[in-house]
mmCIF file of C-alpha atoms and ligand atoms in Angstrom:
data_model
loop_
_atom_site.group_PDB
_atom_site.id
_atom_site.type_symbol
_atom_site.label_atom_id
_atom_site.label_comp_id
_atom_site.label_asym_id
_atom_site.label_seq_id
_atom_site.Cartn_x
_atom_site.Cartn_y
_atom_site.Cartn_z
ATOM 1 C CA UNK A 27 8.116 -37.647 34.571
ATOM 2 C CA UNK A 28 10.139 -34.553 33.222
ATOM 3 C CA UNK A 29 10.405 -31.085 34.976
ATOM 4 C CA UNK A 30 8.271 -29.106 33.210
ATOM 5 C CA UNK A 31 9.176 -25.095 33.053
ATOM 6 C CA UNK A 32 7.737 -22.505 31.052
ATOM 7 C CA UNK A 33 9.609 -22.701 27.902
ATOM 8 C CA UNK A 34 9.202 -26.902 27.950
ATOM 9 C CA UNK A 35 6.105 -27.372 28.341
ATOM 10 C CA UNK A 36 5.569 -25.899 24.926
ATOM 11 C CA UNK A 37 7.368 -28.847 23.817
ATOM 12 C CA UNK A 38 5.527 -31.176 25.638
ATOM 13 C CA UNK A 39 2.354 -29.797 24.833
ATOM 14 C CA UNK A 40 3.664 -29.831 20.876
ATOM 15 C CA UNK A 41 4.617 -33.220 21.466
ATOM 16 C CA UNK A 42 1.491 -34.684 22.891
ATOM 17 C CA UNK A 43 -0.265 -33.305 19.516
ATOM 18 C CA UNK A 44 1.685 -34.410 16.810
ATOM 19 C CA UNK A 45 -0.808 -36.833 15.905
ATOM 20 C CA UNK A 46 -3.287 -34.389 15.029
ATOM 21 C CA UNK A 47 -4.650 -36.068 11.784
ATOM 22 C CA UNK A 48 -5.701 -33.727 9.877
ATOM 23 C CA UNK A 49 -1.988 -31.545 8.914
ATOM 24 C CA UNK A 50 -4.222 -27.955 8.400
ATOM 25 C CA UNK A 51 -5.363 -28.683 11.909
ATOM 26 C CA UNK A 52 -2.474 -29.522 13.607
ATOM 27 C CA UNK A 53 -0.812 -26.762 11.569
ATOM 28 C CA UNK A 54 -3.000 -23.599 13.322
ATOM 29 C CA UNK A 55 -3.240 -25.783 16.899
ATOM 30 C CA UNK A 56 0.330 -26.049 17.185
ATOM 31 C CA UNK A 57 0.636 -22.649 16.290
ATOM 32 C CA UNK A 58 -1.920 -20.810 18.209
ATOM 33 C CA UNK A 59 0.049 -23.304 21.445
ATOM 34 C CA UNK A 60 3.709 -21.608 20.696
ATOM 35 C CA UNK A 61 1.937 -18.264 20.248
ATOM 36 C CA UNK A 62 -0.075 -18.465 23.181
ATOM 37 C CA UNK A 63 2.734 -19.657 25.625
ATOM 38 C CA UNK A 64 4.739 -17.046 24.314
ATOM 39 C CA UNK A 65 2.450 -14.218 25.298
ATOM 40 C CA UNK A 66 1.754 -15.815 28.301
ATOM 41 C CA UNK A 67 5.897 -15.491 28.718
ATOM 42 C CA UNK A 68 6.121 -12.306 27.391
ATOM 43 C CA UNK A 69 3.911 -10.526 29.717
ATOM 44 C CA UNK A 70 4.531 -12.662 32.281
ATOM 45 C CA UNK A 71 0.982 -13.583 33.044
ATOM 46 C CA UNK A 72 0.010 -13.650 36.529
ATOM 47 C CA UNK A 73 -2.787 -16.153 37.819
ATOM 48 C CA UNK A 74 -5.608 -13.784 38.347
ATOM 49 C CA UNK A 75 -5.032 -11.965 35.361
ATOM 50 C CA UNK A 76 -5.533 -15.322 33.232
ATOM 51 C CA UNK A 77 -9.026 -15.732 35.694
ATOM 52 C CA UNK A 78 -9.807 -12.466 34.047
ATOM 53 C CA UNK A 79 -9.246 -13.355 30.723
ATOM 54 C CA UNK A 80 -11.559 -16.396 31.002
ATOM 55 C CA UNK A 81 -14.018 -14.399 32.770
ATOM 56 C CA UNK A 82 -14.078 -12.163 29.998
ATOM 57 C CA UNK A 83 -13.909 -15.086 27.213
ATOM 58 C CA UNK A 84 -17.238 -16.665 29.546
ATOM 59 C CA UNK A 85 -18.908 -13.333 29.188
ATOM 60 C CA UNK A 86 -18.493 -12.882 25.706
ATOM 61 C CA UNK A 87 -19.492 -16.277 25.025
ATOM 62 C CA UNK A 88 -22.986 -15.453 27.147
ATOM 63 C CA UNK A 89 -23.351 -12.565 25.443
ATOM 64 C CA UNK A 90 -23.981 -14.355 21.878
ATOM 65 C CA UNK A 91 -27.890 -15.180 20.986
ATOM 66 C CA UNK A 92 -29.282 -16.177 17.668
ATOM 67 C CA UNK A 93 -28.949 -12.576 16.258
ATOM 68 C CA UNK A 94 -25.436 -11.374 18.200
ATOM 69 C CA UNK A 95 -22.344 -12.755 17.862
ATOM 70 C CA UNK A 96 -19.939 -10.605 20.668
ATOM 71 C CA UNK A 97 -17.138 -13.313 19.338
ATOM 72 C CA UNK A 98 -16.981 -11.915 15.729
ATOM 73 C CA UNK A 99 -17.274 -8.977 17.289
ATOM 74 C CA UNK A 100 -13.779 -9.381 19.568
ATOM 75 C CA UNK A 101 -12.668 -10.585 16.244
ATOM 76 C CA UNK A 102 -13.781 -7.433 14.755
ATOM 77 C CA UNK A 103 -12.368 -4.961 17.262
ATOM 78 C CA UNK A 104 -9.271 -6.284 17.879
ATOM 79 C CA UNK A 105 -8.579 -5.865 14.112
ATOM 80 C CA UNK A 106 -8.198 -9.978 13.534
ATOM 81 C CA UNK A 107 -11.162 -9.826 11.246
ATOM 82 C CA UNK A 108 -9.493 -7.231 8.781
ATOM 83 C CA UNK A 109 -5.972 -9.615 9.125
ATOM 84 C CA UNK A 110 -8.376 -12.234 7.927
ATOM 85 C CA UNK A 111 -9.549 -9.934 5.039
ATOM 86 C CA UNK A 112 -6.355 -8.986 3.881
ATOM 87 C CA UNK A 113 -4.856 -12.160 3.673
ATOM 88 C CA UNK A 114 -8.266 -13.709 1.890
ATOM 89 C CA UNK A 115 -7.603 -10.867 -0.719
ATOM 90 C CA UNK A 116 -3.715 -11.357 -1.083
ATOM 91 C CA UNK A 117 -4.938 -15.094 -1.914
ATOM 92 C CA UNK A 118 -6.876 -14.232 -4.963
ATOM 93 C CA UNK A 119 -5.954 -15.768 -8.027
ATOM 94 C CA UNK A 120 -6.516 -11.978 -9.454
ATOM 95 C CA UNK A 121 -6.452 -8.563 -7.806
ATOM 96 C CA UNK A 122 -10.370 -7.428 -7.712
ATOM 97 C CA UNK A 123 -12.223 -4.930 -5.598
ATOM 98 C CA UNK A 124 -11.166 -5.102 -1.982
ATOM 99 C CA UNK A 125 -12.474 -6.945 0.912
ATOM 100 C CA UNK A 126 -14.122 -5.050 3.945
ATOM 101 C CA UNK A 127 -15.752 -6.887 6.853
ATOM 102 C CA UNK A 128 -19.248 -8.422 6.277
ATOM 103 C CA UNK A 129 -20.140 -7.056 9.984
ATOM 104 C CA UNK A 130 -23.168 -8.617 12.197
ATOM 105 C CA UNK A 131 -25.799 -6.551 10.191
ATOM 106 C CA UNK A 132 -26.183 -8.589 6.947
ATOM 107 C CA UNK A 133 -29.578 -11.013 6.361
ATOM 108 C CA UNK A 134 -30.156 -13.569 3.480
ATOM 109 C CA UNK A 135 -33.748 -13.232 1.978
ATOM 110 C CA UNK A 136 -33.645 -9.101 1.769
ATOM 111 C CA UNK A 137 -36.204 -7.123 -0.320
ATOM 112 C CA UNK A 138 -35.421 -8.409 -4.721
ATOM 113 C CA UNK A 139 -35.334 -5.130 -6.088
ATOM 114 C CA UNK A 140 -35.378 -3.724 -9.688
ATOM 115 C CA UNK A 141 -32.644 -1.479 -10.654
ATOM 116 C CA UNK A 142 -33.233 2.310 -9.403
ATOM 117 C CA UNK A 143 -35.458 1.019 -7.104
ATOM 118 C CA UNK A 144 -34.954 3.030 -3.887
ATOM 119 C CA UNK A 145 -33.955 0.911 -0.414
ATOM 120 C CA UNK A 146 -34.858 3.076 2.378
ATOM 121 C CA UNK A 147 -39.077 2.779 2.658
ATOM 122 C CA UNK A 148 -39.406 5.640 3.699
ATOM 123 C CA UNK A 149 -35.960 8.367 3.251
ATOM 124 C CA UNK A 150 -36.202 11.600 5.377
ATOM 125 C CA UNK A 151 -33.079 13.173 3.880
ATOM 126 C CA UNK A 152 -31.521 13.508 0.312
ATOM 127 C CA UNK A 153 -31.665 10.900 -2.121
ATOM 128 C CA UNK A 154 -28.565 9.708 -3.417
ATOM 129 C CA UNK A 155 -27.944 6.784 -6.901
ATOM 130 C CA UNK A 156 -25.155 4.448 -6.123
ATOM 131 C CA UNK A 157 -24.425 3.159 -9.606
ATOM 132 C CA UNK A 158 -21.109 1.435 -11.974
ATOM 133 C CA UNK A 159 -20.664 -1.342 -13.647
ATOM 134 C CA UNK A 160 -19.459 -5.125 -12.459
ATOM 135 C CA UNK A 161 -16.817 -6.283 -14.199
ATOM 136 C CA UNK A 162 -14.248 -9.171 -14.368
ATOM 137 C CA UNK A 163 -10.425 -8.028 -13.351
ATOM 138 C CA UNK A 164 -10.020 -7.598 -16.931
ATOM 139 C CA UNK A 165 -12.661 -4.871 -17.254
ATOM 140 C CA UNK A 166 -15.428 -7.249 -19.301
ATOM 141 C CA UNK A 167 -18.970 -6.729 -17.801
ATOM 142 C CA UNK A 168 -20.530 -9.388 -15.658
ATOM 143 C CA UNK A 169 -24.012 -9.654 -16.047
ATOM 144 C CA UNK A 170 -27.009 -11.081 -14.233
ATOM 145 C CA UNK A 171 -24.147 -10.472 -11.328
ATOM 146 C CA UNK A 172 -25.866 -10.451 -7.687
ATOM 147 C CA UNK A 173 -25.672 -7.745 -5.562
ATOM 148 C CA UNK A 174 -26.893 -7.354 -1.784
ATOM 149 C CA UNK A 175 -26.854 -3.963 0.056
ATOM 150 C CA UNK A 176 -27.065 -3.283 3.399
ATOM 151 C CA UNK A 177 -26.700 -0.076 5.725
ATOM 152 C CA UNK A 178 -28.027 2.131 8.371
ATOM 153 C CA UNK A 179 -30.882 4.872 7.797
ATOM 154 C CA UNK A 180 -29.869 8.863 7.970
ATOM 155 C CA UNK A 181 -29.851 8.585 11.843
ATOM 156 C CA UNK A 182 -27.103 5.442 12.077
ATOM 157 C CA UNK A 183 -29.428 2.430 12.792
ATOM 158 C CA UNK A 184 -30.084 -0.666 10.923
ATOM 159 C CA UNK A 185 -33.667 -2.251 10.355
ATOM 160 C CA UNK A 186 -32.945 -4.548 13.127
ATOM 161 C CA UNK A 187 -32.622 -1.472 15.729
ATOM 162 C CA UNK A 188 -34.903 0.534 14.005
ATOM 163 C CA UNK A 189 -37.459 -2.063 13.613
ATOM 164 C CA UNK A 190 -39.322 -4.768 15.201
ATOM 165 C CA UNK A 191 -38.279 -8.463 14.511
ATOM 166 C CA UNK A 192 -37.427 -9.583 10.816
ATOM 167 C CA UNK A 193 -38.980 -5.945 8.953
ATOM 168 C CA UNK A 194 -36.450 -5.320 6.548
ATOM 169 C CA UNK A 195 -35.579 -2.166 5.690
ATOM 170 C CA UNK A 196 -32.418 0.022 3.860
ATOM 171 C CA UNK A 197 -31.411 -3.497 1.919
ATOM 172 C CA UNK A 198 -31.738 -4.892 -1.421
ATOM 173 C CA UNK A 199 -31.008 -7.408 -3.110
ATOM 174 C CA UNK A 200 -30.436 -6.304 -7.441
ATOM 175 C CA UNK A 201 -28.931 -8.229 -10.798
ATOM 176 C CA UNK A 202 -26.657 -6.281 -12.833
ATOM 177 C CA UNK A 203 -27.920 -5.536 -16.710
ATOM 178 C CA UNK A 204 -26.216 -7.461 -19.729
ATOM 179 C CA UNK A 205 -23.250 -4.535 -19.337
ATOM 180 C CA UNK A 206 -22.780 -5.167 -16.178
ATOM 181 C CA UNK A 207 -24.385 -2.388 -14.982
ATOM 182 C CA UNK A 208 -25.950 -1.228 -11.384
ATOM 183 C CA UNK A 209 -27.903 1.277 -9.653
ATOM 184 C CA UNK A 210 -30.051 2.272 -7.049
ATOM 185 C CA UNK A 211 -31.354 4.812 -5.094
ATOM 186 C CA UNK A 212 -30.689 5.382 -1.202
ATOM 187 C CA UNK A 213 -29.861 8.123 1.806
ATOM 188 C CA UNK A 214 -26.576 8.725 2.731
ATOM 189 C CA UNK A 215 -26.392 6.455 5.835
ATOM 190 C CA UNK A 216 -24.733 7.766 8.942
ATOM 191 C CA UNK A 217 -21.773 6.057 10.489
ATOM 192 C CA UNK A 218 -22.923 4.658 13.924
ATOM 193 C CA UNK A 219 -21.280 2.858 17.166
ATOM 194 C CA UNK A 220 -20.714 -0.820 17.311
ATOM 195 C CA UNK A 221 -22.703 -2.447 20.087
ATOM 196 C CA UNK A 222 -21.249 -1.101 23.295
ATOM 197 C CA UNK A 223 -23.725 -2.845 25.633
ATOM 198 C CA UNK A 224 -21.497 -5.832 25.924
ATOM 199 C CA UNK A 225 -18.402 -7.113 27.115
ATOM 200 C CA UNK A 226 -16.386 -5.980 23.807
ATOM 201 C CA UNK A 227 -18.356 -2.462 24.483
ATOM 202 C CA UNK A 228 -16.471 -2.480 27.863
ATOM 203 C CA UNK A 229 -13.368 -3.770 26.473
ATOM 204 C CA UNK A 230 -13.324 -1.002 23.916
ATOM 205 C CA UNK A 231 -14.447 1.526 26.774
ATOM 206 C CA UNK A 232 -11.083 0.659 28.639
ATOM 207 C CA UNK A 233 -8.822 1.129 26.211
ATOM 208 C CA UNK A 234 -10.104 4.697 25.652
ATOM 209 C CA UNK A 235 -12.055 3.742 21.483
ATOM 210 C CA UNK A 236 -14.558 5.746 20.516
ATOM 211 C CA UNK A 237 -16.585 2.653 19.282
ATOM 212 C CA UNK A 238 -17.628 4.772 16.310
ATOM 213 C CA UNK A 239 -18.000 3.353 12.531
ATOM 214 C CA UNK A 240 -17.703 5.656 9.578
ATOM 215 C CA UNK A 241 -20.946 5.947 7.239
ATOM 216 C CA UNK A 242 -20.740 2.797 4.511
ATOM 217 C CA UNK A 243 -23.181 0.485 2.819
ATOM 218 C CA UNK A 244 -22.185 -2.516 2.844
ATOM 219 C CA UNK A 245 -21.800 -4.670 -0.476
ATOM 220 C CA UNK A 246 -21.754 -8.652 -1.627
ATOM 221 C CA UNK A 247 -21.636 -9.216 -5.118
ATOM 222 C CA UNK A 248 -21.342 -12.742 -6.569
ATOM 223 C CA UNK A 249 -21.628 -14.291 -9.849
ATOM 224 C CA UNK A 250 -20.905 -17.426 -10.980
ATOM 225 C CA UNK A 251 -17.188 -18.304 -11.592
ATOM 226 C CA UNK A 252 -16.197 -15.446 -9.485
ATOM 227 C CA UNK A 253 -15.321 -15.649 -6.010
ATOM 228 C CA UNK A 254 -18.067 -14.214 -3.747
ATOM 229 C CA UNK A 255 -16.850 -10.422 -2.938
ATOM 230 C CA UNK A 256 -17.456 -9.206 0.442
ATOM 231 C CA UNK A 257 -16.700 -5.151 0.463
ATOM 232 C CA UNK A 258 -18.346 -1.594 1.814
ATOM 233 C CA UNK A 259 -18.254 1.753 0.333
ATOM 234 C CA UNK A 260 -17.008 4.278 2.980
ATOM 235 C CA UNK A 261 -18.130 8.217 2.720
ATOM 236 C CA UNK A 262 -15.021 9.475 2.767
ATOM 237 C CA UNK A 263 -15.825 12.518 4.630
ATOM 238 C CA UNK A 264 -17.237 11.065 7.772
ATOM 239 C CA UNK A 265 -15.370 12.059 10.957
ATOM 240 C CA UNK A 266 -14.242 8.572 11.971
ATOM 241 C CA UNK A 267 -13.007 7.989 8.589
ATOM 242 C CA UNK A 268 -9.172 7.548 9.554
ATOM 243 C CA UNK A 269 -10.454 6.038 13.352
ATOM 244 C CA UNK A 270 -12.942 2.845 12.049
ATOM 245 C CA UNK A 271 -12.965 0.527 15.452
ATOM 246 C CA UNK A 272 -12.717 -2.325 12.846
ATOM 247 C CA UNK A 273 -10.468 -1.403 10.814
ATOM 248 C CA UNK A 274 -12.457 -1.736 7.924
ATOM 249 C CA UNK A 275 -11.474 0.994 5.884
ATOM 250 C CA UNK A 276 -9.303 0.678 2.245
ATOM 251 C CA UNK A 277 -8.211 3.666 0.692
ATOM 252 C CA UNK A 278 -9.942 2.242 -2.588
ATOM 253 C CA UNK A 279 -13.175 1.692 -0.950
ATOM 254 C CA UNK A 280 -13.627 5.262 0.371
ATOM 255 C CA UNK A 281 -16.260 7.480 -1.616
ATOM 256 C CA UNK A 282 -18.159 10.545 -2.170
ATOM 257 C CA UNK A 283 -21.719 11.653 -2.923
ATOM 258 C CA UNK A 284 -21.438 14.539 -5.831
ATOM 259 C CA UNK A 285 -23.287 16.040 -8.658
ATOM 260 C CA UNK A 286 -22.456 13.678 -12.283
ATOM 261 C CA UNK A 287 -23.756 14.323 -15.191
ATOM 262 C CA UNK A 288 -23.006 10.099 -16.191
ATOM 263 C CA UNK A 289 -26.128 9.660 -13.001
ATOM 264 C CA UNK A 290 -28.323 7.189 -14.729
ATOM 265 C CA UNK A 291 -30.721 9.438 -12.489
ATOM 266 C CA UNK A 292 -30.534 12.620 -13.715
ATOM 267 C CA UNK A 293 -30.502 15.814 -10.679
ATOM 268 C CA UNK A 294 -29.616 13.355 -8.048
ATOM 269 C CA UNK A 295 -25.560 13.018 -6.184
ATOM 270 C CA UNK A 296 -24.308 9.845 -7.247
ATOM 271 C CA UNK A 297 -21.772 7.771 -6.084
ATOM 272 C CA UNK A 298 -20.293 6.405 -8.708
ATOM 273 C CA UNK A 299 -18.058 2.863 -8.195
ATOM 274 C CA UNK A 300 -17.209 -0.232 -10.428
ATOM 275 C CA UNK A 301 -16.827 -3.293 -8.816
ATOM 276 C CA UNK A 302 -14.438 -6.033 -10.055
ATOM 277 C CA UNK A 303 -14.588 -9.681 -9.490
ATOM 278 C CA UNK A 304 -11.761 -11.926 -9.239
ATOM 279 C CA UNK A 305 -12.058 -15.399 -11.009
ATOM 280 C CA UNK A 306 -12.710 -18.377 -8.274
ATOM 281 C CA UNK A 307 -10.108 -21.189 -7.766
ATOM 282 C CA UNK A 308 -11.301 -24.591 -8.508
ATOM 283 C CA UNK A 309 -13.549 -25.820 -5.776
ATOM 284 C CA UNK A 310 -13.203 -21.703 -3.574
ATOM 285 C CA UNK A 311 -15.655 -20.577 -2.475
ATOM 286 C CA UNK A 312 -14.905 -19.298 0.803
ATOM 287 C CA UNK A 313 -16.864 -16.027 1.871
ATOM 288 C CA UNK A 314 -15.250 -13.302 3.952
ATOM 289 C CA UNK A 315 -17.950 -13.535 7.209
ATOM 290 C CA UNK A 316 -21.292 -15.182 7.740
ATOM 291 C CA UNK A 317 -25.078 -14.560 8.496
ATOM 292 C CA UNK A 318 -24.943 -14.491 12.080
ATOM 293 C CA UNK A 319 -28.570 -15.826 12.411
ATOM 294 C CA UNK A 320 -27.422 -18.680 10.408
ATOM 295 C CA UNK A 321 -24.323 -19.042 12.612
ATOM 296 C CA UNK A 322 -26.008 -19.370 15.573
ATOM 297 C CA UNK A 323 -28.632 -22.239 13.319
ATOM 298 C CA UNK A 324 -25.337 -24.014 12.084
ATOM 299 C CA UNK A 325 -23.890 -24.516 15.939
ATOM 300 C CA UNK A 326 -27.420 -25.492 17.507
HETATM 301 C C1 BEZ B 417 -20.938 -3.262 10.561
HETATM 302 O O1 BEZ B 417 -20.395 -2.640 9.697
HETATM 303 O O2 BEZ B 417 -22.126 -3.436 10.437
HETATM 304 C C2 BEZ B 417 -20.149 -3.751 11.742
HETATM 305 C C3 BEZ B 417 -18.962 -4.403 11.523
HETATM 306 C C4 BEZ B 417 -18.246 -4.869 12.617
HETATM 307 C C5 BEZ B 417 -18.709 -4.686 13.885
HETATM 308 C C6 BEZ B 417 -19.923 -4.025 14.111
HETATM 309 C C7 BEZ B 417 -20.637 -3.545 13.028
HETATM 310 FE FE1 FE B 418 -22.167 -1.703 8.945
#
């Protein structure tokens, strides 16, 4: 048997995988082994403090039920969701709207709403339109395109804080018109802290984060022959605008509520953003994030 020190067991360890059948697979194992030995080198990790890392990794793994997923949210936090992102968008057959992170708030089967209906049931601040037009990259209107909105109320909680069980609220689900056109009425949301009840919470607490999200609603649009677009609008005045603890903030994603006379509700702020799809790939159709609940149904 061969000595074994800490550089060759990486070889060993590379070795004793090579035959890995499937070559994606083997690809990201044997990477995520040099990687990890590496750091393990690099910061020359001592026994206990690897007993704390899977302590932590246990906890976080504990910490997941059917409608929390604290692993997404490591993900999230540690800003390997928004690498994700950004290399999902660099990927793109065509440049279209930016990606932002889907976050653990989105649920299929929301409210189908007509256009200018208003999401919040029942808004205790100004109303706002959020309107534009979906197009293709090259500018031509989508229509009968889908879009899904999500986001907190005017004090920074979503339906599933706010609310008991499966009452949705400050979501909708609308079709674009035969130009492409959108629009609907909502309250500006307020930015709000990522759960900080949990292991990540505490992670996030000991490095010093504020936890804090800026205000956004959160956006999927999909049509057919388009890849499935994953995005937020950010208000770009909210104080954690340049601080997100996700990192989920795009220059071209960040927004503002004004007076416009081209409202398709006359008198109200508007926000006023055009989204463009990017043509699928043959056979993509990967989306950026998942339904948590229906995580937790795919693992069981
Ligand atoms: C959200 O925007 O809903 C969100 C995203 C990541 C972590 C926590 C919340
Ligand atoms: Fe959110």
């Amino acid at each position: 048997m061969r000595d074994l020190d800490e550089f060759t067991v990486t070889d060993e360890a590379l070795a004793q995988m090579a035959g890995t059948a499937n070559p994606r697979l083997k690809e990201i194992l044997d990477a995520a082994v040099r990687h990890l030995h590496a750091f393990a080198r690099e910061v020359n990790l001592t026994p206990q403090e690897w007993l704390q890392g899977i302590q932590f990794l246990t906890a976080v793994g504990q910490a997941c039920t059917p409608i929390r997923q604290e692993f997404i949210l490591l993900s999230d936090v540690l800003g390997l969701s928004a690498v994700v992102n950004a290399l999902h968008d660099k990927k793109a057959r065509e440049l279209g709207t930016q990606s932002s992170l889907l976050g653990p708030f989105y649920r299929e089967g929301a409210p189908e709403m007509k256009l200018g209906e208003q999401i919040v049931r029942e808004p205790t601040a100004e109303e706002i339109v959020i309107y534009g037009r979906i197009t293709d990259n090259d500018g031509k209107p989508v229509p009968n395109a889908t879009i899904q909105v999500w986001q907190t109320s005017e004090r920074g909680g979503y339906d599933l804080q706010e609310r008991k069980g499966d009452d949705m609220d400050m979501r909708g689900n609308f079709r674009s018109a035969a130009d492409g056109t959108y629009y609907f009425r909502t309250v500006r949301p307020l930015g709000y802290s990522i759960p900080m009840d949990g292991p990540v919470g505490g992670l996030v607490k000991t490095q010093g984060r504020h936890g804090m999200r800026p205000s956004h609603i959160h956006c999927l649009v999909g049509a057919d022959g388009y890849r499935e677009l994953v995005t937020a609008l950010y208000f770009g005045d909210d104080p954690h605008i340049d601080s997100d603890t996700v990192f989920g903030v795009s220059e071209s994603l960040v927004v503002q509520a004004k007076p416009d006379p081209g409202c398709p509700i006359p008198g109200l702020r508007a926000v006023h953003y055009d989204f463009r799809l990017a043509k699928a790939a043959p056979g993509e159709n990967g989306r950026v994030g998942a339904d948590p609940t229906r995580l937790a149904k795919e693992i069981a």
